[in-house]
Amino acid sequence: MERKRPRLQPLQPGRLRSSRTRLSFMTRSSINRRLSLSFLSVAVCLLIGATSVSAEDGYRLWLRYDQLPSPQLNDYRARISELVIPGQSATLEIIRSELGNGLQGLLGKSLPVRERIENDGALVVLSANNPLAARLKWKGELSALGPEGFQIKTRKLDGHLVNVIAAQTEIGALHGSFYFLRLLQTLKPIASLSVSEEPRLQLRLLDHWDNLDGTIERGYAGRSLWNWSELPATIDPRLRDYARANASVGINGTVLNNVNANAQILTAEYLRKVAALANTFRPYGIRVYLSPRFSAPMELSGLKTADPLAPEVISWWQKKADEIYDLIPDFGGFLVKANSEGQPGPRTYNRSHAEGANMLAAAVAPHHGVVIWRAFVYDMKPGYDRAGAADAELQPFDGTFAPNVLLQVKNGPIDFQPREPFHPLFGAMPRTQVIPEFQITQEYLGWSNHLAFLASMWREFLDSDTFAKGSGSTVTKVIDGRLYHQKITGMAGVANTGTDRNWTGHHFLQANWYAFGRLAWNPDLSSRQIAAEWIAMTLTRDANAAQAIERIMLDSHEAVVDYMTPLGLHHLFWGGHHYGPAPWWNKEKRDDWNPVYFHRADAAGIGFDRSATGSNTVAQYQAPVREQFGRLHSCPEKFLLWFHHVPWDYRLHSGKTLWDELGLHYERGVDWVRATRRQWDLLKGAIDDERYEAIAQKLAIQERDAIVWRDACLLYFQTFAKRPLPAGVEKAAKSLDEYEAKSLLDQ
Ligand code: GCW
């Protein structure tokens, strides 16, 4: 399906004046504003002795509790009179403080906190073990919600009309509290609530690719949040804010270190530091996990082998697991990258991935831990198709993994490209607990410089029909247990967080962290709902502005695909850093790290033939997907060059040739960024100046980069196609030589 061209949203009628009138209007008001601001700042400085004034630097993420507008404010004030949160525990303390601060900010008044209900309008928070919960007629329903679910109901309790947030556990109550705050932040009615929520997936994990030296592999928002040198003695308050943010969207696990692992993380010294983090995150319902290095027994204890079947190796891991669980009784488990990109693993000893995973699984099983084994494995063999490697290597082991092993599979078969078809392992391993891995950090999507709202991309993946059990076997159903009833379900995302003040480097990319959590909680949520929630909570409550921003977000991913890798192209990135375009790149030591391996442009056409006439890895999909993708005429155009080597003059559905459409897609991507910048100009005033300007600057970078992508790719492909650019595609700003000489990162 072709995408509609992005439309600019109308703004409020009052703003639709000529640009000149608007300018003078803006100028007058900004002078007034400046005058009143300077008066205000003098007053504030006098009052608080010139200490810092809260900046709109994005630190608060979506947990902003500024006073709500009328008329909802009056309604909420009338309906919320007091907080009743009985009991004592770290989690209850967090709930009291979150609801206390949150409601004080949102309602502009502080609420009394009581042990029992005294008035109509009490907001009551209860977990099942609280004596007051015995009086809930619906107590029985709570246990059905599991350990993390909750209900929110408007009810008569102790003679008063109140809102009750009730859950089986305190963690469930915490989730319910964040849900309640979100209702207010998004201006939803609370007069008659009847909410019942529980997470659809059990493990909702952020994977941090954080190194022990504080750097982050593929991290673009500063350094690691874990300051290993000051742990365990010092707990940076920011760690609690990290946990709050995660808990607020339902994330319940964090893998602290890079899958390209350093064995040191398993030393006694580091485990004490890890335990300090675990203690900090525990009251928020977040467990810690680690990435162990498979060869750790050799590196840390001088064993001669890391063979998973060697008795000394088995016992080393058992002891290590015992040591970890002594310190961290609720330790989540291990995430393992093995025999991939130079990492050690069981294949080194001629053992299978299943044998490696099961050995580690046996070590953590007595403690109820899990092993998450990554399916990102590919060995370079001459002439092979990397897209087929994981399926070839792992699918035959379906049914042989231990019950506490999960197989973590990237959404697509290559590597977090701007667009990939779903990985064929989804739906191909009915007896294995398969969980998807997304990349929230934008290694291949413009780092923290490009606005790309990834919920749309993840939605497309989750909605893909695998046909594993006939039509309607979507990836969502494969992973949430509806098709295979697996015991453990989950979803993982490679984090985009760091020490940057705004956490993610680009204000808009906070939305991807938010979206990941929301989708892991409920993989059926629409991108539109997620965007709308995030905008209202984070950026603006101006309805027209919110609508325009929502449109921008929802179109953004497709636009990035257009200016980077349209029509199924993939991996056209400059070697190593993967920031800008380098379709000519041919100097990596492995073929399958080179763009030329992936696009295969020549005089006849372009694209990787994965059909029966080529590598035939399309056969890894179930029928009829394999036929649909495998035939040129039925292959969705968005995947065309992923599966086929297509002649330059091949006619697409539009009636235009492939070459012309390629050019037009690249141009459309650039045009979108330009239109977005114009739209952004009109949004001035709808959000605070500080974040507005920061975003405007990022959009300027995005436009520069989109132009380079378009020019570099089209100039290079033109050397094969030898055809003129179609009408409507702008002439390149520089020569191909110039683009080849300097990476976009160095411009
Ligand atoms: O996306 C690629 C990255 C590597 C990463 C690897 C993986 C952590 O370029 O930096 O290593 O995938 O997912 O293991």
Short mmCIF file of N, CA, C and O in Angstrom, two decimals, residues 242-355:
data_model
loop_
_atom_site.label_atom_id
_atom_site.label_comp_id
_atom_site.label_asym_id
_atom_site.label_seq_id
_atom_site.Cartn_x
_atom_site.Cartn_y
_atom_site.Cartn_z
N TYR A 242 14.72 7.00 36.92
CA TYR A 242 14.75 5.99 35.84
C TYR A 242 13.73 4.89 36.17
O TYR A 242 12.93 4.48 35.32
N ALA A 243 13.74 4.43 37.42
CA ALA A 243 12.82 3.36 37.82
C ALA A 243 11.38 3.84 37.77
O ALA A 243 10.48 3.12 37.32
N ARG A 244 11.14 5.07 38.22
CA ARG A 244 9.77 5.62 38.16
C ARG A 244 9.27 5.63 36.73
O ARG A 244 8.15 5.22 36.44
N ALA A 245 10.12 6.13 35.84
CA ALA A 245 9.69 6.24 34.44
C ALA A 245 9.35 4.87 33.89
O ALA A 245 8.31 4.68 33.24
N ASN A 246 10.18 3.89 34.18
CA ASN A 246 9.91 2.54 33.69
C ASN A 246 8.63 1.98 34.29
O ASN A 246 7.78 1.44 33.59
N ALA A 247 8.52 2.13 35.60
CA ALA A 247 7.33 1.58 36.26
C ALA A 247 6.06 2.24 35.72
O ALA A 247 5.02 1.60 35.57
N SER A 248 6.17 3.51 35.38
CA SER A 248 4.97 4.23 34.92
C SER A 248 4.44 3.68 33.61
O SER A 248 3.27 3.87 33.30
N VAL A 249 5.30 3.02 32.83
CA VAL A 249 4.81 2.41 31.58
C VAL A 249 4.80 0.89 31.67
O VAL A 249 4.57 0.21 30.68
N GLY A 250 5.12 0.37 32.85
CA GLY A 250 4.98 -1.07 33.04
C GLY A 250 6.21 -1.91 32.74
O GLY A 250 6.14 -3.14 32.75
N ILE A 251 7.34 -1.27 32.47
CA ILE A 251 8.57 -2.06 32.25
C ILE A 251 8.96 -2.70 33.58
O ILE A 251 8.97 -2.04 34.61
N ASN A 252 9.27 -3.98 33.57
CA ASN A 252 9.53 -4.66 34.85
C ASN A 252 10.88 -5.37 34.92
O ASN A 252 11.10 -6.18 35.82
N GLY A 253 11.78 -5.06 33.97
CA GLY A 253 13.11 -5.66 34.07
C GLY A 253 14.12 -4.83 33.31
O GLY A 253 13.78 -4.17 32.32
N THR A 254 15.36 -4.88 33.77
CA THR A 254 16.40 -4.13 33.09
C THR A 254 17.67 -4.98 33.05
O THR A 254 18.12 -5.48 34.09
N VAL A 255 18.17 -5.17 31.85
CA VAL A 255 19.43 -5.90 31.68
C VAL A 255 20.52 -4.85 31.70
O VAL A 255 20.58 -3.99 30.83
N LEU A 256 21.38 -4.92 32.72
CA LEU A 256 22.23 -3.76 33.00
C LEU A 256 23.40 -3.59 32.04
O LEU A 256 23.85 -2.48 31.82
N ASN A 257 23.91 -4.69 31.51
CA ASN A 257 25.16 -4.54 30.75
C ASN A 257 25.04 -5.08 29.33
O ASN A 257 24.14 -5.86 29.01
N ASN A 258 25.98 -4.64 28.53
CA ASN A 258 26.02 -4.94 27.09
C ASN A 258 26.05 -6.45 26.82
O ASN A 258 26.75 -7.20 27.52
N VAL A 259 25.33 -6.87 25.81
CA VAL A 259 25.39 -8.28 25.40
C VAL A 259 26.77 -8.66 24.86
O VAL A 259 27.14 -9.83 24.87
N ASN A 260 27.50 -7.66 24.36
CA ASN A 260 28.92 -7.89 24.09
C ASN A 260 29.58 -7.74 25.46
O ASN A 260 30.06 -6.68 25.84
N ALA A 261 29.58 -8.83 26.19
CA ALA A 261 29.75 -8.72 27.64
C ALA A 261 31.20 -8.77 28.10
O ALA A 261 32.04 -9.41 27.49
N ASN A 262 31.40 -8.10 29.22
CA ASN A 262 32.67 -8.14 29.91
C ASN A 262 32.47 -9.07 31.13
O ASN A 262 31.55 -8.86 31.92
N ALA A 263 33.34 -10.06 31.24
CA ALA A 263 33.17 -11.05 32.32
C ALA A 263 33.20 -10.41 33.71
O ALA A 263 32.62 -10.95 34.66
N GLN A 264 33.84 -9.26 33.82
CA GLN A 264 34.00 -8.60 35.13
C GLN A 264 32.68 -8.37 35.86
O GLN A 264 32.63 -8.31 37.08
N ILE A 265 31.59 -8.24 35.11
CA ILE A 265 30.31 -7.95 35.75
C ILE A 265 29.93 -9.06 36.73
O ILE A 265 29.15 -8.84 37.66
N LEU A 266 30.53 -10.25 36.54
CA LEU A 266 30.19 -11.37 37.42
C LEU A 266 31.13 -11.51 38.62
O LEU A 266 31.02 -12.46 39.39
N THR A 267 32.06 -10.58 38.77
CA THR A 267 32.95 -10.66 39.94
C THR A 267 32.19 -10.22 41.19
O THR A 267 31.20 -9.48 41.10
N ALA A 268 32.70 -10.65 42.35
CA ALA A 268 32.04 -10.30 43.61
C ALA A 268 31.93 -8.79 43.76
O ALA A 268 30.90 -8.26 44.20
N GLU A 269 32.96 -8.09 43.33
CA GLU A 269 32.96 -6.63 43.46
C GLU A 269 31.80 -6.02 42.68
O GLU A 269 31.04 -5.19 43.20
N TYR A 270 31.64 -6.44 41.44
CA TYR A 270 30.56 -5.86 40.62
C TYR A 270 29.19 -6.35 41.08
O TYR A 270 28.21 -5.61 41.02
N LEU A 271 29.12 -7.58 41.52
CA LEU A 271 27.81 -8.08 41.94
C LEU A 271 27.26 -7.28 43.12
O LEU A 271 26.05 -7.07 43.23
N ARG A 272 28.16 -6.78 43.98
CA ARG A 272 27.67 -5.93 45.08
C ARG A 272 27.07 -4.63 44.53
O ARG A 272 26.08 -4.11 45.03
N LYS A 273 27.68 -4.14 43.48
CA LYS A 273 27.16 -2.92 42.84
C LYS A 273 25.82 -3.21 42.17
O LYS A 273 24.87 -2.42 42.25
N VAL A 274 25.77 -4.37 41.52
CA VAL A 274 24.52 -4.77 40.86
C VAL A 274 23.41 -4.90 41.91
O VAL A 274 22.27 -4.48 41.70
N ALA A 275 23.77 -5.46 43.07
CA ALA A 275 22.78 -5.63 44.14
C ALA A 275 22.25 -4.28 44.61
O ALA A 275 21.05 -4.13 44.91
N ALA A 276 23.12 -3.28 44.63
CA ALA A 276 22.66 -1.94 45.06
C ALA A 276 21.63 -1.40 44.05
O ALA A 276 20.62 -0.79 44.44
N LEU A 277 21.87 -1.66 42.79
CA LEU A 277 20.89 -1.23 41.78
C LEU A 277 19.59 -2.02 41.94
O LEU A 277 18.49 -1.46 41.88
N ALA A 278 19.74 -3.31 42.16
CA ALA A 278 18.54 -4.15 42.33
C ALA A 278 17.70 -3.67 43.51
O ALA A 278 16.48 -3.61 43.44
N ASN A 279 18.40 -3.29 44.60
CA ASN A 279 17.67 -2.80 45.78
C ASN A 279 16.92 -1.50 45.47
O ASN A 279 15.83 -1.26 45.97
N THR A 280 17.54 -0.69 44.64
CA THR A 280 16.91 0.59 44.28
C THR A 280 15.68 0.37 43.40
O THR A 280 14.66 1.05 43.55
N PHE A 281 15.78 -0.58 42.50
CA PHE A 281 14.69 -0.77 41.53
C PHE A 281 13.55 -1.65 42.06
O PHE A 281 12.43 -1.59 41.57
N ARG A 282 13.87 -2.48 43.05
CA ARG A 282 12.89 -3.47 43.53
C ARG A 282 11.54 -2.87 43.92
O ARG A 282 10.49 -3.36 43.48
N PRO A 283 11.52 -1.80 44.74
CA PRO A 283 10.20 -1.28 45.13
C PRO A 283 9.39 -0.73 43.97
O PRO A 283 8.21 -0.43 44.12
N TYR A 284 10.02 -0.58 42.80
CA TYR A 284 9.28 -0.13 41.61
C TYR A 284 8.83 -1.31 40.75
O TYR A 284 8.32 -1.13 39.65
N GLY A 285 9.09 -2.52 41.25
CA GLY A 285 8.68 -3.70 40.49
C GLY A 285 9.61 -4.04 39.35
O GLY A 285 9.20 -4.69 38.39
N ILE A 286 10.85 -3.60 39.46
CA ILE A 286 11.80 -3.83 38.36
C ILE A 286 12.93 -4.75 38.83
O ILE A 286 13.59 -4.48 39.84
N ARG A 287 13.11 -5.82 38.09
CA ARG A 287 14.18 -6.77 38.43
C ARG A 287 15.39 -6.50 37.55
O ARG A 287 15.25 -6.07 36.41
N VAL A 288 16.56 -6.86 38.07
CA VAL A 288 17.74 -6.72 37.22
C VAL A 288 18.15 -8.08 36.64
O VAL A 288 17.91 -9.14 37.23
N TYR A 289 18.74 -7.99 35.47
CA TYR A 289 19.26 -9.13 34.73
C TYR A 289 20.68 -8.76 34.31
O TYR A 289 21.03 -7.58 34.24
N LEU A 290 21.48 -9.75 33.98
CA LEU A 290 22.84 -9.46 33.51
C LEU A 290 23.13 -10.24 32.23
O LEU A 290 22.53 -11.29 31.98
N SER A 291 24.06 -9.69 31.45
CA SER A 291 24.59 -10.42 30.30
C SER A 291 25.92 -11.04 30.70
O SER A 291 26.90 -10.32 30.90
N PRO A 292 25.95 -12.34 30.86
CA PRO A 292 27.22 -12.97 31.24
C PRO A 292 28.05 -13.26 29.99
O PRO A 292 27.49 -13.46 28.91
N ARG A 293 29.35 -13.27 30.14
CA ARG A 293 30.18 -13.68 29.02
C ARG A 293 30.33 -15.19 29.10
O ARG A 293 30.64 -15.73 30.16
N PHE A 294 30.07 -15.86 27.98
CA PHE A 294 30.02 -17.31 28.02
C PHE A 294 31.35 -17.92 28.50
O PHE A 294 31.37 -18.99 29.11
N SER A 295 32.43 -17.22 28.22
CA SER A 295 33.74 -17.75 28.61
C SER A 295 34.18 -17.26 29.99
O SER A 295 35.35 -17.42 30.36
N ALA A 296 33.26 -16.70 30.77
CA ALA A 296 33.62 -16.16 32.09
C ALA A 296 34.35 -17.17 32.99
O ALA A 296 35.28 -16.78 33.70
N PRO A 297 33.98 -18.46 32.98
CA PRO A 297 34.72 -19.38 33.86
C PRO A 297 36.22 -19.41 33.54
O PRO A 297 37.04 -19.59 34.44
N MET A 298 36.56 -19.22 32.28
CA MET A 298 37.97 -19.20 31.92
C MET A 298 38.60 -17.88 32.35
O MET A 298 39.68 -17.83 32.92
N GLU A 299 37.90 -16.80 32.06
CA GLU A 299 38.48 -15.48 32.32
C GLU A 299 38.55 -15.15 33.81
O GLU A 299 39.49 -14.52 34.26
N LEU A 300 37.55 -15.57 34.56
CA LEU A 300 37.54 -15.19 35.98
C LEU A 300 38.19 -16.22 36.88
O LEU A 300 38.71 -15.89 37.94
N SER A 301 38.16 -17.50 36.47
CA SER A 301 38.66 -18.53 37.38
C SER A 301 39.72 -19.42 36.75
O SER A 301 40.09 -20.44 37.32
N GLY A 302 40.15 -19.08 35.56
CA GLY A 302 41.25 -19.82 34.94
C GLY A 302 40.90 -21.23 34.49
O GLY A 302 41.79 -22.06 34.29
N LEU A 303 39.60 -21.53 34.33
CA LEU A 303 39.25 -22.85 33.79
C LEU A 303 39.81 -22.98 32.38
O LEU A 303 39.98 -22.00 31.67
N LYS A 304 40.06 -24.24 31.99
CA LYS A 304 40.68 -24.46 30.68
C LYS A 304 39.64 -24.40 29.56
O LYS A 304 39.98 -24.35 28.38
N THR A 305 38.39 -24.49 29.92
CA THR A 305 37.34 -24.56 28.90
C THR A 305 36.08 -23.86 29.39
O THR A 305 35.91 -23.63 30.60
N ALA A 306 35.21 -23.54 28.42
CA ALA A 306 33.87 -23.03 28.78
C ALA A 306 32.83 -23.95 28.16
O ALA A 306 31.66 -23.58 28.00
N ASP A 307 33.25 -25.15 27.81
CA ASP A 307 32.35 -26.15 27.22
C ASP A 307 31.14 -26.38 28.13
O ASP A 307 31.30 -26.78 29.29
N PRO A 308 29.96 -26.15 27.62
CA PRO A 308 28.78 -26.24 28.50
C PRO A 308 28.50 -27.64 29.03
O PRO A 308 27.71 -27.79 29.96
N LEU A 309 29.16 -28.64 28.46
CA LEU A 309 28.93 -29.99 28.99
C LEU A 309 30.04 -30.44 29.94
O LEU A 309 29.97 -31.52 30.52
N ALA A 310 31.06 -29.61 30.12
CA ALA A 310 32.15 -29.99 31.03
C ALA A 310 31.69 -29.82 32.48
O ALA A 310 31.17 -28.76 32.84
N PRO A 311 31.87 -30.86 33.32
CA PRO A 311 31.36 -30.79 34.70
C PRO A 311 31.88 -29.58 35.47
O PRO A 311 31.13 -28.95 36.22
N GLU A 312 33.16 -29.21 35.26
CA GLU A 312 33.69 -28.07 36.03
C GLU A 312 33.03 -26.75 35.59
O GLU A 312 32.86 -25.83 36.39
N VAL A 313 32.62 -26.70 34.32
CA VAL A 313 31.95 -25.49 33.82
C VAL A 313 30.53 -25.42 34.41
O VAL A 313 30.08 -24.39 34.90
N ILE A 314 29.87 -26.55 34.38
CA ILE A 314 28.51 -26.62 34.93
C ILE A 314 28.52 -26.18 36.39
O ILE A 314 27.71 -25.36 36.82
N SER A 315 29.50 -26.72 37.14
CA SER A 315 29.48 -26.40 38.56
C SER A 315 29.92 -24.95 38.79
O SER A 315 29.42 -24.29 39.71
N TRP A 316 30.78 -24.42 37.93
CA TRP A 316 31.16 -23.00 38.06
C TRP A 316 29.92 -22.11 37.94
O TRP A 316 29.70 -21.22 38.76
N TRP A 317 29.09 -22.39 36.95
CA TRP A 317 27.90 -21.54 36.75
C TRP A 317 26.89 -21.73 37.87
O TRP A 317 26.23 -20.79 38.29
N GLN A 318 26.80 -22.95 38.38
CA GLN A 318 25.87 -23.15 39.51
C GLN A 318 26.29 -22.32 40.70
O GLN A 318 25.47 -21.64 41.33
N LYS A 319 27.60 -22.35 40.98
CA LYS A 319 28.08 -21.58 42.13
C LYS A 319 27.89 -20.08 41.90
O LYS A 319 27.52 -19.33 42.80
N LYS A 320 28.14 -19.69 40.66
CA LYS A 320 27.97 -18.26 40.35
C LYS A 320 26.51 -17.85 40.53
O LYS A 320 26.20 -16.80 41.11
N ALA A 321 25.62 -18.71 40.08
CA ALA A 321 24.19 -18.39 40.24
C ALA A 321 23.83 -18.30 41.72
O ALA A 321 23.14 -17.37 42.16
N ASP A 322 24.33 -19.25 42.51
CA ASP A 322 24.04 -19.21 43.96
C ASP A 322 24.55 -17.90 44.57
O ASP A 322 23.86 -17.27 45.37
N GLU A 323 25.75 -17.52 44.17
CA GLU A 323 26.35 -16.28 44.70
C GLU A 323 25.47 -15.08 44.33
O GLU A 323 25.19 -14.21 45.16
N ILE A 324 25.01 -15.05 43.10
CA ILE A 324 24.18 -13.92 42.66
C ILE A 324 22.88 -13.88 43.46
O ILE A 324 22.47 -12.84 43.98
N TYR A 325 22.24 -15.06 43.59
CA TYR A 325 20.93 -15.07 44.28
C TYR A 325 21.04 -14.82 45.78
O TYR A 325 20.09 -14.37 46.40
N ASP A 326 22.22 -15.11 46.34
CA ASP A 326 22.42 -14.74 47.75
C ASP A 326 22.32 -13.23 47.92
O ASP A 326 21.76 -12.73 48.89
N LEU A 327 22.89 -12.53 46.94
CA LEU A 327 22.88 -11.07 47.01
C LEU A 327 21.57 -10.47 46.52
O LEU A 327 21.12 -9.43 47.00
N ILE A 328 21.01 -11.12 45.50
CA ILE A 328 19.82 -10.55 44.83
C ILE A 328 18.79 -11.67 44.68
O ILE A 328 18.72 -12.34 43.66
N PRO A 329 17.96 -11.87 45.69
CA PRO A 329 17.06 -13.03 45.68
C PRO A 329 16.08 -13.02 44.51
O PRO A 329 15.62 -14.09 44.09
N ASP A 330 15.75 -11.84 43.99
CA ASP A 330 14.80 -11.80 42.87
C ASP A 330 15.51 -11.49 41.54
O ASP A 330 14.89 -10.94 40.62
N PHE A 331 16.79 -11.81 41.47
CA PHE A 331 17.53 -11.59 40.22
C PHE A 331 16.76 -12.24 39.05
O PHE A 331 16.28 -13.37 39.16
N GLY A 332 16.64 -11.50 37.94
CA GLY A 332 15.81 -11.98 36.84
C GLY A 332 16.42 -13.14 36.07
O GLY A 332 15.77 -14.14 35.80
N GLY A 333 17.70 -12.99 35.72
CA GLY A 333 18.35 -14.05 34.97
C GLY A 333 19.38 -13.48 34.00
O GLY A 333 19.83 -12.35 34.15
N PHE A 334 19.73 -14.31 33.01
CA PHE A 334 20.81 -13.96 32.08
C PHE A 334 20.28 -13.70 30.67
O PHE A 334 19.38 -14.42 30.20
N LEU A 335 20.88 -12.73 30.02
CA LEU A 335 20.63 -12.49 28.58
C LEU A 335 21.95 -12.78 27.86
O LEU A 335 22.97 -12.18 28.19
N VAL A 336 21.91 -13.69 26.90
CA VAL A 336 23.17 -14.17 26.33
C VAL A 336 23.27 -13.97 24.82
O VAL A 336 22.39 -14.37 24.06
N LYS A 337 24.38 -13.33 24.43
CA LYS A 337 24.76 -13.29 23.01
C LYS A 337 25.93 -14.24 22.87
O LYS A 337 26.98 -14.03 23.48
N ALA A 338 25.73 -15.30 22.13
CA ALA A 338 26.79 -16.31 22.03
C ALA A 338 27.05 -16.64 20.57
O ALA A 338 26.13 -16.69 19.75
N ASN A 339 28.32 -16.87 20.27
CA ASN A 339 28.73 -17.21 18.90
C ASN A 339 28.11 -16.27 17.88
O ASN A 339 27.52 -16.68 16.89
N SER A 340 28.28 -15.01 18.15
CA SER A 340 27.78 -13.99 17.24
C SER A 340 28.76 -12.84 17.31
O SER A 340 29.13 -12.42 18.40
N GLU A 341 29.19 -12.40 16.15
CA GLU A 341 30.09 -11.24 16.07
C GLU A 341 31.24 -11.34 17.06
O GLU A 341 31.54 -10.40 17.79
N GLY A 342 31.86 -12.49 17.11
CA GLY A 342 33.07 -12.64 17.92
C GLY A 342 32.85 -13.04 19.37
O GLY A 342 33.81 -13.26 20.11
N GLN A 343 31.61 -13.12 19.82
CA GLN A 343 31.37 -13.53 21.21
C GLN A 343 31.57 -15.04 21.36
O GLN A 343 31.22 -15.81 20.47
N PRO A 344 32.11 -15.44 22.50
CA PRO A 344 32.27 -16.88 22.73
C PRO A 344 30.91 -17.55 22.93
O PRO A 344 29.93 -16.87 23.22
N GLY A 345 30.89 -18.87 22.79
CA GLY A 345 29.61 -19.57 22.97
C GLY A 345 29.79 -21.07 22.81
O GLY A 345 30.91 -21.55 22.61
N PRO A 346 28.70 -21.80 22.91
CA PRO A 346 28.78 -23.26 22.87
C PRO A 346 29.28 -23.81 21.52
O PRO A 346 29.89 -24.88 21.48
N ARG A 347 29.04 -23.08 20.45
CA ARG A 347 29.47 -23.57 19.13
C ARG A 347 30.99 -23.73 19.09
O ARG A 347 31.50 -24.56 18.35
N THR A 348 31.69 -22.94 19.89
CA THR A 348 33.15 -23.02 19.96
C THR A 348 33.56 -24.45 20.36
O THR A 348 34.64 -24.90 20.03
N TYR A 349 32.69 -25.12 21.12
CA TYR A 349 32.99 -26.48 21.60
C TYR A 349 32.15 -27.51 20.88
O TYR A 349 31.94 -28.61 21.36
N ASN A 350 31.63 -27.07 19.73
CA ASN A 350 30.81 -27.97 18.93
C ASN A 350 29.54 -28.41 19.66
O ASN A 350 29.04 -29.51 19.43
N ARG A 351 29.07 -27.59 20.54
CA ARG A 351 27.78 -27.83 21.22
C ARG A 351 26.75 -26.91 20.58
O ARG A 351 27.09 -25.85 20.07
N SER A 352 25.50 -27.29 20.72
CA SER A 352 24.45 -26.47 20.09
C SER A 352 24.11 -25.28 20.98
O SER A 352 24.45 -25.24 22.17
N HIS A 353 23.39 -24.34 20.38
CA HIS A 353 22.89 -23.21 21.17
C HIS A 353 22.00 -23.72 22.31
O HIS A 353 22.05 -23.20 23.42
N ALA A 354 21.20 -24.72 22.01
CA ALA A 354 20.29 -25.25 23.05
C ALA A 354 21.11 -25.81 24.21
O ALA A 354 20.77 -25.60 25.39
N GLU A 355 22.19 -26.51 23.91
CA GLU A 355 23.01 -27.07 25.00
C GLU A 355 23.61 -25.95 25.86
O GLU A 355 23.67 -26.05 27.09
#
